[in-house]
Coordinates of C-alpha atoms and ligand atoms in Angstrom, one line a residue:
M1 CA -31.5 -48.9 85.4
C2 CA -32.7 -51.2 88.1
G3 CA -35.3 -53.9 87.2
I4 CA -38.4 -54.3 89.2
T5 CA -40.9 -57.1 89.0
A6 CA -44.0 -58.2 91.1
Y7 CA -46.7 -60.9 91.0
I8 CA -50.1 -61.1 92.5
G9 CA -52.3 -64.1 91.7
Y10 CA -52.7 -67.8 92.6
R11 CA -49.4 -69.4 91.5
D12 CA -46.2 -69.5 93.6
A13 CA -44.8 -66.1 93.3
Y14 CA -41.2 -67.0 94.1
P15 CA -40.1 -68.8 90.8
I16 CA -41.9 -66.1 88.8
I17 CA -40.1 -63.4 90.5
I18 CA -36.6 -64.9 90.6
N19 CA -36.8 -65.8 86.9
G20 CA -38.0 -62.4 86.2
L21 CA -35.2 -60.9 88.1
K22 CA -32.7 -62.9 86.0
R23 CA -34.3 -61.6 82.8
L24 CA -34.1 -58.0 84.2
E25 CA -30.6 -58.4 85.4
Y26 CA -29.3 -56.4 82.3
R27 CA -30.8 -53.3 84.0
G28 CA -28.4 -53.5 86.9
Y29 CA -26.7 -56.1 89.1
D30 CA -25.3 -54.4 92.1
S31 CA -27.7 -56.1 94.4
A32 CA -31.0 -58.1 94.4
G33 CA -33.8 -58.7 96.7
I34 CA -37.3 -60.2 97.0
M35 CA -40.3 -59.8 99.3
L36 CA -42.8 -62.6 99.6
Y37 CA -46.1 -62.4 101.4
D38 CA -47.1 -65.9 102.7
G39 CA -50.6 -64.8 103.8
E40 CA -49.4 -63.8 107.3
S41 CA -46.1 -62.2 107.1
I42 CA -43.7 -60.3 104.9
N43 CA -40.6 -62.4 104.2
L44 CA -37.7 -60.5 102.9
S45 CA -34.4 -61.5 101.6
K46 CA -31.8 -59.2 99.9
T47 CA -28.2 -59.1 99.1
K48 CA -25.3 -57.3 97.5
G49 CA -24.5 -58.9 94.2
K50 CA -26.2 -60.8 91.6
V51 CA -29.6 -62.6 91.4
S52 CA -27.8 -66.0 91.7
I53 CA -26.5 -65.0 95.1
L54 CA -29.9 -63.9 96.1
E55 CA -31.2 -67.4 95.0
N56 CA -28.9 -69.1 97.4
K57 CA -29.5 -66.7 100.3
I58 CA -33.3 -67.1 100.0
K59 CA -32.9 -70.8 100.4
E60 CA -31.2 -70.4 103.8
E61 CA -33.2 -67.3 105.0
I62 CA -36.9 -67.4 104.2
S63 CA -39.8 -69.5 103.3
D64 CA -40.3 -69.2 99.6
S65 CA -44.1 -69.7 99.8
G66 CA -46.7 -67.2 98.9
V67 CA -48.7 -65.9 95.8
I68 CA -47.8 -62.4 96.2
G69 CA -44.3 -61.0 95.9
I70 CA -42.0 -58.1 94.6
G71 CA -38.4 -58.2 93.5
H72 CA -35.7 -55.9 92.5
T73 CA -32.3 -55.9 90.8
R74 CA -30.3 -52.7 91.4
W75 CA -28.1 -50.4 89.8
A76 CA -27.0 -48.3 92.7
T77 CA -27.6 -44.5 92.7
H78 CA -28.2 -43.5 96.5
G79 CA -26.1 -45.5 98.8
I80 CA -23.3 -48.1 98.1
P81 CA -24.3 -51.5 96.9
N82 CA -24.7 -53.5 100.1
D83 CA -27.5 -55.7 101.6
I84 CA -29.2 -52.9 103.6
N85 CA -29.4 -50.5 100.6
S86 CA -30.9 -53.4 98.5
H87 CA -34.6 -53.3 97.7
P88 CA -37.4 -54.1 98.5
H89 CA -37.7 -51.6 101.3
I90 CA -40.1 -51.9 104.2
S91 CA -41.8 -49.1 106.0
Q92 CA -41.2 -48.4 109.6
S93 CA -44.4 -50.3 110.7
G94 CA -43.4 -53.3 108.8
N95 CA -46.6 -53.3 106.8
L96 CA -45.6 -51.7 103.5
A97 CA -43.0 -52.8 100.8
I98 CA -41.8 -51.2 97.8
V99 CA -39.5 -51.7 94.9
H100 CA -38.5 -48.6 93.0
N101 CA -36.5 -47.8 89.7
G102 CA -35.5 -44.2 89.4
I103 CA -34.3 -41.4 91.6
I104 CA -36.3 -39.2 94.3
E105 CA -34.3 -36.0 93.9
N106 CA -35.8 -34.2 96.9
Y107 CA -35.4 -37.3 99.2
S108 CA -33.2 -35.5 101.6
A109 CA -35.7 -32.8 102.5
L110 CA -38.4 -35.4 102.8
K111 CA -36.2 -37.6 105.0
H112 CA -35.6 -34.7 107.5
E113 CA -39.3 -34.1 107.7
L114 CA -39.9 -37.7 108.4
I115 CA -37.2 -37.9 111.0
D116 CA -38.8 -35.0 112.8
R117 CA -42.0 -37.0 112.9
G118 CA -40.2 -39.9 114.5
Y119 CA -39.1 -42.1 111.6
S120 CA -35.7 -43.7 111.6
F121 CA -34.0 -45.1 108.6
Q122 CA -32.0 -48.3 108.0
S123 CA -30.6 -47.5 104.6
E124 CA -29.2 -44.6 102.7
T125 CA -31.6 -44.8 99.9
D126 CA -34.2 -42.5 98.5
T127 CA -36.7 -45.4 98.3
E128 CA -36.9 -46.0 101.9
V129 CA -37.8 -42.4 102.3
L130 CA -40.6 -42.8 99.7
I131 CA -42.1 -45.8 101.4
N132 CA -42.1 -44.1 104.8
L133 CA -43.6 -41.0 103.3
I134 CA -46.5 -43.1 101.9
E135 CA -46.9 -44.7 105.3
E136 CA -47.1 -41.3 107.1
I137 CA -49.6 -40.1 104.6
K138 CA -51.7 -43.2 104.9
K139 CA -51.7 -42.8 108.7
T140 CA -52.1 -39.1 109.2
E141 CA -54.6 -38.5 106.4
D142 CA -56.4 -41.8 107.0
V143 CA -56.5 -42.7 103.3
K144 CA -56.2 -46.0 101.4
L145 CA -52.9 -47.2 100.1
G146 CA -53.7 -46.0 96.5
K147 CA -54.5 -42.5 97.7
A148 CA -51.4 -42.3 99.9
V149 CA -49.2 -43.3 97.0
Q150 CA -50.7 -40.6 95.0
I151 CA -50.5 -37.9 97.5
A152 CA -46.8 -39.0 98.2
L153 CA -45.9 -39.1 94.4
N154 CA -47.2 -35.5 94.1
Q155 CA -44.7 -34.5 96.8
V156 CA -41.9 -36.0 95.1
I157 CA -39.4 -34.6 92.5
G158 CA -37.6 -37.2 90.3
A159 CA -38.2 -40.3 88.4
Y160 CA -39.7 -43.5 89.4
A161 CA -41.4 -46.8 88.5
I162 CA -42.7 -48.4 91.7
A163 CA -44.7 -51.3 93.0
V164 CA -46.1 -51.0 96.5
F165 CA -47.6 -53.6 98.7
D166 CA -49.5 -53.4 101.9
K167 CA -49.9 -56.2 104.3
E168 CA -53.2 -54.8 105.4
K169 CA -54.6 -55.1 101.8
P170 CA -53.0 -58.2 100.6
D171 CA -55.1 -58.6 97.4
E172 CA -53.8 -55.4 96.0
M173 CA -50.6 -53.8 94.4
I174 CA -50.2 -50.2 93.6
V175 CA -47.9 -49.4 90.6
A176 CA -46.9 -45.9 89.2
K177 CA -44.6 -44.4 86.8
L178 CA -42.8 -41.3 85.9
G179 CA -39.7 -41.4 83.7
S180 CA -38.9 -45.1 84.3
P181 CA -40.8 -47.9 82.4
I182 CA -43.4 -50.4 83.7
A183 CA -45.4 -53.1 82.1
I184 CA -48.3 -54.9 83.6
G185 CA -49.2 -58.3 82.4
I186 CA -52.7 -59.3 82.7
G187 CA -53.6 -63.0 83.4
K188 CA -56.9 -64.8 82.4
D189 CA -60.0 -63.2 84.0
N190 CA -57.8 -60.9 85.9
Q191 CA -57.0 -63.7 88.3
E192 CA -53.3 -62.7 88.2
F193 CA -51.2 -59.8 87.3
F194 CA -47.5 -59.5 86.6
I195 CA -45.5 -56.2 86.9
A196 CA -42.1 -55.6 85.5
S197 CA -39.8 -53.1 84.1
D198 CA -40.2 -54.8 80.7
A199 CA -42.4 -57.7 79.6
S200 CA -39.7 -60.3 79.5
P201 CA -40.4 -61.7 83.1
F202 CA -43.9 -62.7 82.1
I203 CA -44.0 -63.6 78.5
E204 CA -44.6 -67.3 79.1
Y205 CA -47.7 -66.5 81.2
T206 CA -49.6 -63.8 79.2
K207 CA -49.4 -61.8 76.0
D208 CA -51.7 -59.0 77.2
A209 CA -49.9 -56.1 78.7
I210 CA -50.5 -52.5 79.6
Y211 CA -47.6 -50.1 79.6
L212 CA -48.2 -47.2 82.1
E213 CA -47.7 -43.8 80.8
D214 CA -45.7 -41.0 82.7
G215 CA -47.8 -39.7 85.5
E216 CA -50.1 -42.7 85.8
M217 CA -50.9 -45.0 88.7
A218 CA -52.5 -48.4 88.5
I219 CA -54.5 -50.0 91.2
I220 CA -54.3 -53.8 90.7
K221 CA -56.7 -56.1 92.7
K222 CA -56.9 -59.8 92.2
G223 CA -60.0 -60.8 90.2
R224 CA -60.9 -57.1 89.3
E225 CA -60.3 -54.8 86.3
I226 CA -57.2 -52.7 86.7
S227 CA -58.0 -49.2 87.4
I228 CA -55.7 -46.5 86.0
R229 CA -55.6 -42.9 87.2
K230 CA -53.6 -39.8 86.6
L231 CA -51.5 -39.0 89.5
K232 CA -52.1 -35.2 89.2
D233 CA -55.9 -35.0 89.1
D234 CA -57.0 -38.5 89.9
S235 CA -58.9 -38.8 86.5
L236 CA -59.7 -42.3 85.4
I237 CA -57.9 -43.5 82.2
D238 CA -59.0 -46.3 79.8
A239 CA -56.5 -49.1 80.0
N240 CA -54.7 -49.7 76.6
V241 CA -54.1 -53.5 76.5
Q242 CA -51.5 -54.4 74.0
E243 CA -50.6 -57.8 72.5
L244 CA -47.0 -58.6 73.2
Q245 CA -44.9 -59.5 70.1
L246 CA -42.0 -60.9 72.3
N247 CA -41.4 -64.6 72.5
L248 CA -39.3 -66.7 74.9
E249 CA -36.7 -67.8 72.4
Q250 CA -35.8 -64.2 71.6
I251 CA -34.8 -63.5 75.3
E252 CA -32.7 -66.9 75.8
K253 CA -29.2 -67.6 74.9
G254 CA -30.1 -70.2 72.4
G255 CA -26.9 -72.3 72.9
Y256 CA -24.4 -69.3 72.9
E257 CA -22.1 -68.8 75.9
H258 CA -23.2 -65.1 76.1
F259 CA -26.0 -62.9 75.0
M260 CA -23.4 -60.6 73.4
L261 CA -22.2 -63.4 71.2
K262 CA -25.6 -64.5 70.3
E263 CA -26.5 -60.9 69.4
I264 CA -23.4 -60.5 67.3
H265 CA -24.3 -63.6 65.4
E266 CA -27.9 -62.4 65.0
Q267 CA -26.9 -59.4 63.0
P268 CA -27.6 -60.8 59.6
Q269 CA -31.1 -61.8 60.5
A270 CA -31.6 -58.6 62.5
I271 CA -30.8 -56.5 59.4
I272 CA -33.0 -58.7 57.3
D273 CA -35.8 -57.8 59.8
T274 CA -34.9 -54.2 59.7
L275 CA -35.1 -54.1 55.8
R276 CA -38.2 -56.3 55.6
G277 CA -41.0 -54.4 53.9
R278 CA -38.9 -51.3 53.6
L279 CA -36.3 -52.0 51.0
L280 CA -38.1 -53.2 47.8
T281 CA -35.1 -53.7 45.5
D282 CA -37.0 -55.0 42.6
K283 CA -39.2 -52.1 42.5
G284 CA -36.5 -49.6 43.3
I285 CA -38.6 -48.4 46.2
I286 CA -37.9 -47.7 49.9
K287 CA -41.0 -47.5 52.0
I288 CA -40.9 -46.2 55.6
S289 CA -44.3 -45.0 56.7
G290 CA -43.2 -42.8 59.4
L291 CA -41.0 -41.0 56.8
E292 CA -43.5 -41.0 54.0
N293 CA -46.1 -39.4 56.2
N294 CA -43.7 -36.5 57.0
M295 CA -41.9 -36.2 53.8
K296 CA -42.7 -32.5 53.2
R297 CA -41.0 -31.7 56.6
F298 CA -37.9 -33.7 55.6
L299 CA -37.6 -32.2 52.3
N300 CA -37.9 -28.7 53.7
A301 CA -35.6 -29.2 56.6
E302 CA -32.8 -26.8 56.9
R303 CA -30.9 -29.1 59.3
I304 CA -31.0 -32.5 61.0
I305 CA -30.0 -32.5 64.6
I306 CA -29.2 -36.2 65.8
V307 CA -29.3 -36.7 69.6
A308 CA -28.3 -39.9 71.2
C309 CA -25.9 -41.4 73.7
G310 CA -23.1 -44.0 73.7
T311 CA -23.3 -46.5 70.9
S312 CA -26.4 -44.9 69.5
W313 CA -24.5 -41.6 69.3
H314 CA -22.0 -43.4 67.2
A315 CA -24.6 -44.6 64.9
G316 CA -25.7 -41.0 64.6
L317 CA -22.1 -40.0 63.6
V318 CA -22.2 -42.5 60.8
A319 CA -25.6 -41.2 59.8
E320 CA -24.1 -37.7 59.6
Y321 CA -21.8 -38.8 56.9
I322 CA -24.6 -40.6 55.1
F323 CA -27.2 -37.8 55.2
E324 CA -24.9 -35.2 54.1
D325 CA -23.4 -37.2 51.3
F326 CA -26.6 -38.8 50.0
A327 CA -29.3 -36.1 50.7
R328 CA -27.2 -33.1 51.1
I329 CA -29.0 -32.0 54.4
P330 CA -26.6 -30.5 57.0
V331 CA -26.4 -32.7 60.1
E332 CA -25.2 -32.0 63.6
V333 CA -24.7 -34.9 66.0
E334 CA -25.1 -34.1 69.7
Y335 CA -24.6 -36.0 72.9
A336 CA -28.2 -35.7 74.3
S337 CA -26.7 -35.1 77.8
E338 CA -24.9 -32.0 76.5
F339 CA -27.6 -30.8 74.2
R340 CA -30.3 -30.7 76.8
Y341 CA -28.4 -28.4 79.1
R342 CA -26.9 -25.8 76.8
N343 CA -29.7 -23.8 75.5
P344 CA -29.2 -25.0 71.9
I345 CA -30.5 -23.1 68.9
I346 CA -33.4 -25.0 67.4
T347 CA -35.9 -23.8 65.0
E348 CA -39.1 -25.1 63.5
K349 CA -37.2 -25.8 60.4
D350 CA -35.0 -28.3 62.2
I351 CA -35.7 -32.1 62.4
V352 CA -34.4 -33.8 65.4
I353 CA -33.6 -37.5 65.1
A354 CA -33.4 -39.3 68.4
I355 CA -31.7 -42.6 68.3
S356 CA -32.0 -45.1 71.1
Q357 CA -32.0 -48.9 71.4
S358 CA -34.0 -49.0 74.7
G359 CA -36.1 -46.1 74.2
E360 CA -35.6 -45.3 77.8
T361 CA -32.4 -43.2 78.0
A362 CA -33.2 -40.4 80.4
D363 CA -31.0 -37.8 78.6
T364 CA -32.2 -38.6 75.1
L365 CA -35.8 -38.3 76.4
A366 CA -35.0 -35.0 77.9
A367 CA -33.4 -33.9 74.7
I368 CA -36.5 -34.9 72.8
K369 CA -38.8 -32.9 75.2
L370 CA -36.5 -29.8 74.9
A371 CA -36.6 -30.1 71.0
K372 CA -40.3 -30.4 70.9
S373 CA -40.8 -27.4 73.3
K374 CA -38.8 -25.3 70.8
G375 CA -41.0 -26.4 67.9
A376 CA -38.7 -28.9 66.2
F377 CA -40.2 -32.0 64.7
V378 CA -38.8 -35.1 66.5
F379 CA -38.3 -38.4 64.6
G380 CA -37.2 -41.4 66.6
V381 CA -35.1 -44.4 65.8
C382 CA -35.8 -47.0 68.5
N383 CA -35.7 -50.6 69.0
V384 CA -37.9 -51.2 71.9
V385 CA -41.5 -51.0 70.8
G386 CA -43.7 -48.9 72.9
S387 CA -40.8 -47.5 74.9
S388 CA -41.0 -44.0 76.3
I389 CA -38.9 -42.4 73.6
A390 CA -41.0 -44.2 70.9
R391 CA -44.1 -42.7 72.4
E392 CA -42.6 -39.3 72.9
N393 CA -41.5 -38.7 69.3
D394 CA -43.7 -37.0 66.7
S395 CA -43.0 -39.8 64.3
G396 CA -40.4 -42.6 63.9
V397 CA -39.2 -45.9 62.9
Y398 CA -38.4 -49.1 64.6
T399 CA -35.2 -50.9 64.0
H400 CA -36.8 -54.4 64.6
A401 CA -33.4 -55.9 66.0
G402 CA -35.2 -57.9 68.5
P403 CA -34.4 -57.8 72.2
E404 CA -30.7 -56.8 73.0
I405 CA -29.9 -58.2 76.4
G406 CA -26.1 -58.1 76.4
V407 CA -25.2 -54.8 78.0
A408 CA -22.7 -53.9 75.2
S409 CA -24.8 -52.8 72.3
T410 CA -24.1 -54.7 69.0
K411 CA -27.0 -55.4 66.8
A412 CA -28.8 -52.3 67.9
F413 CA -25.9 -50.3 66.4
T414 CA -25.9 -52.0 62.9
T415 CA -29.7 -52.0 62.6
Q416 CA -29.7 -48.3 63.5
I417 CA -27.2 -47.6 60.8
T418 CA -29.3 -49.7 58.4
V419 CA -32.5 -47.9 59.1
L420 CA -30.7 -44.4 58.9
T421 CA -29.1 -45.5 55.5
L422 CA -32.7 -46.4 54.2
I423 CA -33.9 -42.9 55.3
A424 CA -31.0 -41.1 53.6
L425 CA -31.4 -43.1 50.5
R426 CA -35.1 -42.4 50.4
L427 CA -34.5 -38.7 51.0
S428 CA -31.9 -38.6 48.3
R429 CA -34.3 -40.0 45.8
A430 CA -37.0 -37.4 46.7
K431 CA -34.5 -34.6 46.6
G432 CA -32.7 -35.8 43.5
T433 CA -29.3 -35.5 45.1
M434 CA -28.2 -39.1 44.0
T435 CA -28.3 -40.5 40.4
S436 CA -30.7 -43.3 39.6
A437 CA -27.8 -45.6 38.9
D438 CA -26.2 -45.0 42.3
Y439 CA -29.5 -45.2 44.1
R440 CA -30.2 -48.7 42.5
L441 CA -26.6 -49.8 43.3
Y442 CA -27.0 -48.9 47.0
L443 CA -30.3 -50.8 47.0
Q444 CA -28.7 -53.8 45.7
E445 CA -25.7 -53.6 48.0
L446 CA -27.8 -53.0 51.1
E447 CA -29.8 -56.2 50.3
L448 CA -26.5 -58.1 50.1
I449 CA -25.2 -56.8 53.5
P450 CA -26.7 -59.8 55.7
K451 CA -24.9 -62.3 53.6
K452 CA -21.6 -60.4 53.7
I453 CA -21.9 -60.0 57.6
K454 CA -22.4 -63.8 57.7
K455 CA -19.1 -64.1 55.8
V456 CA -17.3 -61.8 58.3
L457 CA -18.7 -63.9 61.2
E458 CA -17.0 -66.9 59.6
T459 CA -13.6 -65.3 60.4
D460 CA -14.5 -65.7 64.2
E461 CA -11.7 -68.3 65.0
H462 CA -9.0 -66.0 63.3
I463 CA -10.2 -63.1 65.3
K464 CA -10.1 -65.2 68.5
A465 CA -6.5 -66.2 67.7
I466 CA -5.6 -62.4 67.4
A467 CA -7.4 -61.7 70.7
K468 CA -5.3 -64.2 72.4
K469 CA -2.1 -62.2 71.5
Y470 CA -3.5 -58.9 72.9
L471 CA -5.5 -60.0 76.0
L472 CA -2.9 -58.5 78.3
S473 CA -2.7 -55.1 76.8
T474 CA -3.4 -52.2 78.9
N475 CA -4.2 -49.6 76.1
C476 CA -5.4 -49.7 72.6
L477 CA -6.0 -47.3 69.8
Y478 CA -8.6 -47.5 67.0
L479 CA -8.3 -45.6 63.9
G480 CA -10.6 -45.0 61.0
R481 CA -11.4 -42.4 58.5
G482 CA -14.6 -41.0 56.9
Y483 CA -17.4 -43.4 57.4
N484 CA -15.2 -45.6 59.5
F485 CA -14.1 -43.1 62.0
P486 CA -17.3 -43.6 64.2
V487 CA -16.6 -47.3 63.8
A488 CA -13.3 -46.7 65.4
L489 CA -14.9 -44.9 68.3
E490 CA -17.4 -47.8 68.6
G491 CA -14.7 -50.4 68.5
A492 CA -12.9 -48.5 71.3
L493 CA -16.1 -48.2 73.4
K494 CA -16.8 -52.0 73.0
L495 CA -13.3 -53.0 74.2
K496 CA -13.2 -50.7 77.2
E497 CA -16.6 -51.4 78.5
I498 CA -16.4 -55.2 78.5
S499 CA -12.8 -56.0 78.9
Y500 CA -11.7 -52.8 81.0
I501 CA -8.7 -52.2 78.8
H502 CA -8.3 -48.5 78.1
A503 CA -9.1 -47.8 74.5
E504 CA -9.5 -44.6 72.3
G505 CA -10.9 -44.2 69.0
Y506 CA -9.4 -41.4 66.6
P507 CA -9.8 -40.2 63.1
A508 CA -6.6 -41.8 61.6
A509 CA -5.3 -38.5 60.3
E510 CA -5.5 -37.0 63.9
M511 CA -2.6 -39.4 65.0
K512 CA -0.1 -36.8 64.1
H513 CA -1.7 -34.3 66.3
G514 CA -1.0 -36.0 69.6
P515 CA -1.9 -39.7 70.0
I516 CA 1.2 -40.9 68.0
A517 CA 3.2 -40.1 71.1
L518 CA 1.6 -43.1 72.7
I519 CA 2.8 -45.5 70.1
D520 CA 5.5 -48.1 71.2
D521 CA 5.8 -51.8 70.8
R522 CA 3.2 -52.6 73.4
M523 CA 0.5 -50.6 71.8
P524 CA -2.1 -52.4 69.7
V525 CA -3.6 -50.2 67.0
I526 CA -6.7 -51.4 65.2
V527 CA -7.0 -49.7 61.8
I528 CA -9.9 -49.8 59.6
A529 CA -8.5 -49.7 56.1
T530 CA -11.0 -50.8 53.6
S531 CA -10.3 -50.2 49.8
K532 CA -12.9 -47.5 49.4
G533 CA -12.5 -44.5 51.4
H534 CA -9.2 -42.7 51.7
Y535 CA -7.3 -46.0 51.4
E536 CA -3.9 -44.6 50.5
K537 CA -4.0 -42.1 53.2
V538 CA -4.9 -44.7 55.8
V539 CA -2.0 -47.1 54.4
S540 CA 0.3 -44.0 55.1
N541 CA -1.0 -43.7 58.7
I542 CA -0.3 -47.5 59.1
Q543 CA 3.2 -46.9 57.9
E544 CA 3.6 -44.2 60.5
I545 CA 2.6 -46.5 63.3
K546 CA 4.7 -49.3 62.1
S547 CA 7.8 -47.2 62.0
R548 CA 7.2 -46.5 65.7
S549 CA 6.9 -50.2 66.3
G550 CA 3.2 -50.2 67.1
K551 CA 1.3 -53.5 66.6
I552 CA -1.2 -53.2 63.8
I553 CA -4.5 -55.2 63.5
A554 CA -6.0 -54.1 60.2
V555 CA -9.5 -54.5 58.9
V556 CA -9.2 -54.7 55.2
T557 CA -11.2 -55.4 52.1
E558 CA -10.9 -59.1 50.8
G559 CA -7.9 -59.5 48.5
D560 CA -5.9 -56.5 50.0
T561 CA -2.3 -57.0 49.6
A562 CA -0.6 -53.7 50.4
V563 CA -1.8 -53.5 54.2
R564 CA -1.1 -57.3 54.5
E565 CA 2.5 -56.6 53.9
I566 CA 2.9 -54.0 56.7
A567 CA 0.2 -55.1 59.3
D568 CA 0.9 -57.6 62.0
H569 CA -2.6 -59.2 61.4
V570 CA -5.3 -58.5 58.9
I571 CA -9.1 -59.2 59.2
E572 CA -10.8 -59.4 55.8
V573 CA -14.3 -58.1 55.1
P574 CA -16.2 -58.5 51.8
D575 CA -16.1 -55.5 49.4
T576 CA -19.2 -53.1 49.4
E577 CA -19.9 -49.4 48.7
E578 CA -18.0 -47.0 51.0
A579 CA -21.0 -45.9 52.9
L580 CA -22.0 -49.3 53.8
T581 CA -18.7 -50.5 55.1
P582 CA -19.4 -49.6 58.7
L583 CA -22.0 -52.4 58.7
L584 CA -19.1 -54.9 57.9
T585 CA -16.1 -53.4 59.7
T586 CA -18.0 -53.1 63.0
I587 CA -18.4 -56.9 63.2
P588 CA -14.7 -57.8 63.6
L589 CA -14.3 -55.2 66.2
Q590 CA -17.3 -56.6 68.2
L591 CA -15.8 -60.0 68.1
L592 CA -12.3 -58.9 69.0
S593 CA -13.6 -57.1 72.1
Y594 CA -15.8 -60.2 73.0
H595 CA -13.0 -62.7 72.8
I596 CA -10.6 -60.5 74.7
A597 CA -13.0 -59.9 77.5
V598 CA -13.9 -63.6 77.7
M599 CA -10.2 -64.5 77.9
R600 CA -9.7 -61.9 80.6
D601 CA -12.5 -63.6 82.5
C602 CA -14.7 -60.6 82.5
N603 CA -18.5 -60.8 82.7
V604 CA -19.3 -59.9 79.1
D605 CA -23.0 -59.5 79.4
Q606 CA -23.0 -57.6 82.6
P607 CA -19.8 -55.4 82.7
R608 CA -19.0 -53.9 86.0
N609 CA -20.7 -50.5 86.9
L610 CA -22.9 -50.6 83.8
A611 CA -26.6 -51.2 83.1
K612 CA -28.4 -51.6 79.9
S613 CA -31.0 -49.0 80.2
V614 CA -29.8 -45.7 81.5
T615 CA -32.9 -44.1 83.0
V616 CA -31.1 -41.8 85.2
E617 CA -29.1 -38.7 83.8
Ligands
LIG701 C1 -22.6 -49.3 74.7 C2 -24.0 -49.0 75.1 C3 -24.4 -47.7 75.5 C4 -25.8 -47.3 74.9 C5 -26.2 -46.0 75.5 C6 -27.5 -45.4 74.8 O1 -22.5 -50.7 74.3 O2 -24.9 -49.9 75.0 O3 -23.5 -46.8 75.2 O4 -25.6 -47.2 73.6 O5 -26.3 -46.2 76.9 O6 -28.6 -46.5 75.1 P1 -29.8 -46.4 74.1 O7 -29.4 -46.7 72.8 O8 -30.7 -47.4 74.8 O9 -30.4 -45.0 74.3

């Protein structure tokens, strides 16, 4: 949450920073701001609202010249989203500027100390406290900026990724990280450096990047090698320069109106990429190196605990059904935020699987650390390569979905399920819990999934027409059973987060235990009723809704006739094995939410109050 970016080099900083902020806007869009240094003065412009508003404001307010600058797009934590609370923040002397992603938990005590020393504050933010603390240390201890940052950060409790600039040292930028991500792009001959929460703001300028680790600080000087030090003991660290795999095309809309729609349509290819080199159907083999290297542990595991948040948690629920069914290993699925705070029973015989698209979710990261401290082996399922979670795990697997920029998760979910299905299948083979015939059947079916998703995507116009009928709904129920119960939860989450319609997901059979009281002729009920998987029972549930005048939108298997007779609308998906149906039934629910949100004029890619990467707990 919050995106930070900075540039120091020889090009105009403004276009680099403003475009960078647009790419980072998925991380928060409550406010935005830029500081540019023109060789003499610090020029600052910031505003409540989106980067596009900032862009207009800058034209009226400040000169956009300068080869050094820092920028920020905010997801508010301390202080309401307004111009004053927006970043960058400037120190009392006017010399230092900072952008910050994270939370300084002990900011209040530090603020009081600084007030006693004569500081006054313009904003309600923890960040303004931090920059004045740095200034105070620099002054009183007579140290350089880097040292002052280091001392200050050792007094701070919380999480941060920061970039700090000092007008008195204009060839230098200090960057540090704990808990929030930061990447440093390195230009040719160290003549320019790019700093950002992820690499997207600078991919057209350089492919060489360093991802700082927690507790590290980088001193960046134009024309010089980066020096990286540990904040705790000042020891020097060798810079690990990585080659970025990202390209510009991946982070652009590519002709789609929204990133979310693009990402929904990317799912066939994303799943092909997830399966590539891992699913070798001809040979009857599944190969995932992170799993093979730890096969013994998996085979001896007494239990798998899945930790995740939001949509990733829903993927974990699907995995619970798959692992128990295929590999006969008991599985518990936990909200990472609950797990980390309830003294859970974890043993060395447990395997913890952490699922995260961003690889930066604070609660999931904390859950991993807790599990590791109790001796469990932690296996990660992440999308973002090199992310904090990917690095913290003992082993893991990437989903290879490509960048997911729309705040509502789509292709991350289906690729997570795909990877988890591969793992469960591989384990079932090793444990002998599935017959060879079934195993081969699943391999073949899995390979066909991308084509089948393409077919579901072809029903888009039909789904759009259904969306039109329900765009004014205020409530909505989603029902599914077995493998498709988590899909119902995910469908409801997609609708509420992007269209702000209240929606709930339930196991279909739970209707009678309460939710059925909600049904009337204004209540749309989306039911997943594929032919494999408790079909007759779900049809009975549909009848129960119908007889109470509920409006039924059913997701059915191609060729279904029974549900068609009773439902108000049906959306067909191709037939597949029951355990693989979530990969198909999810798609129409994503499209339905998307179209309803667009028709309600909601900001689909940046829904209110949300941010893509939840780096605060
Ligand atoms: C919903 C959504 C969120 C995320 C959740 C976890 O569409 O995107 O619920 O799934 O914040 O994020 P990751 O997977 O990055 O850990």
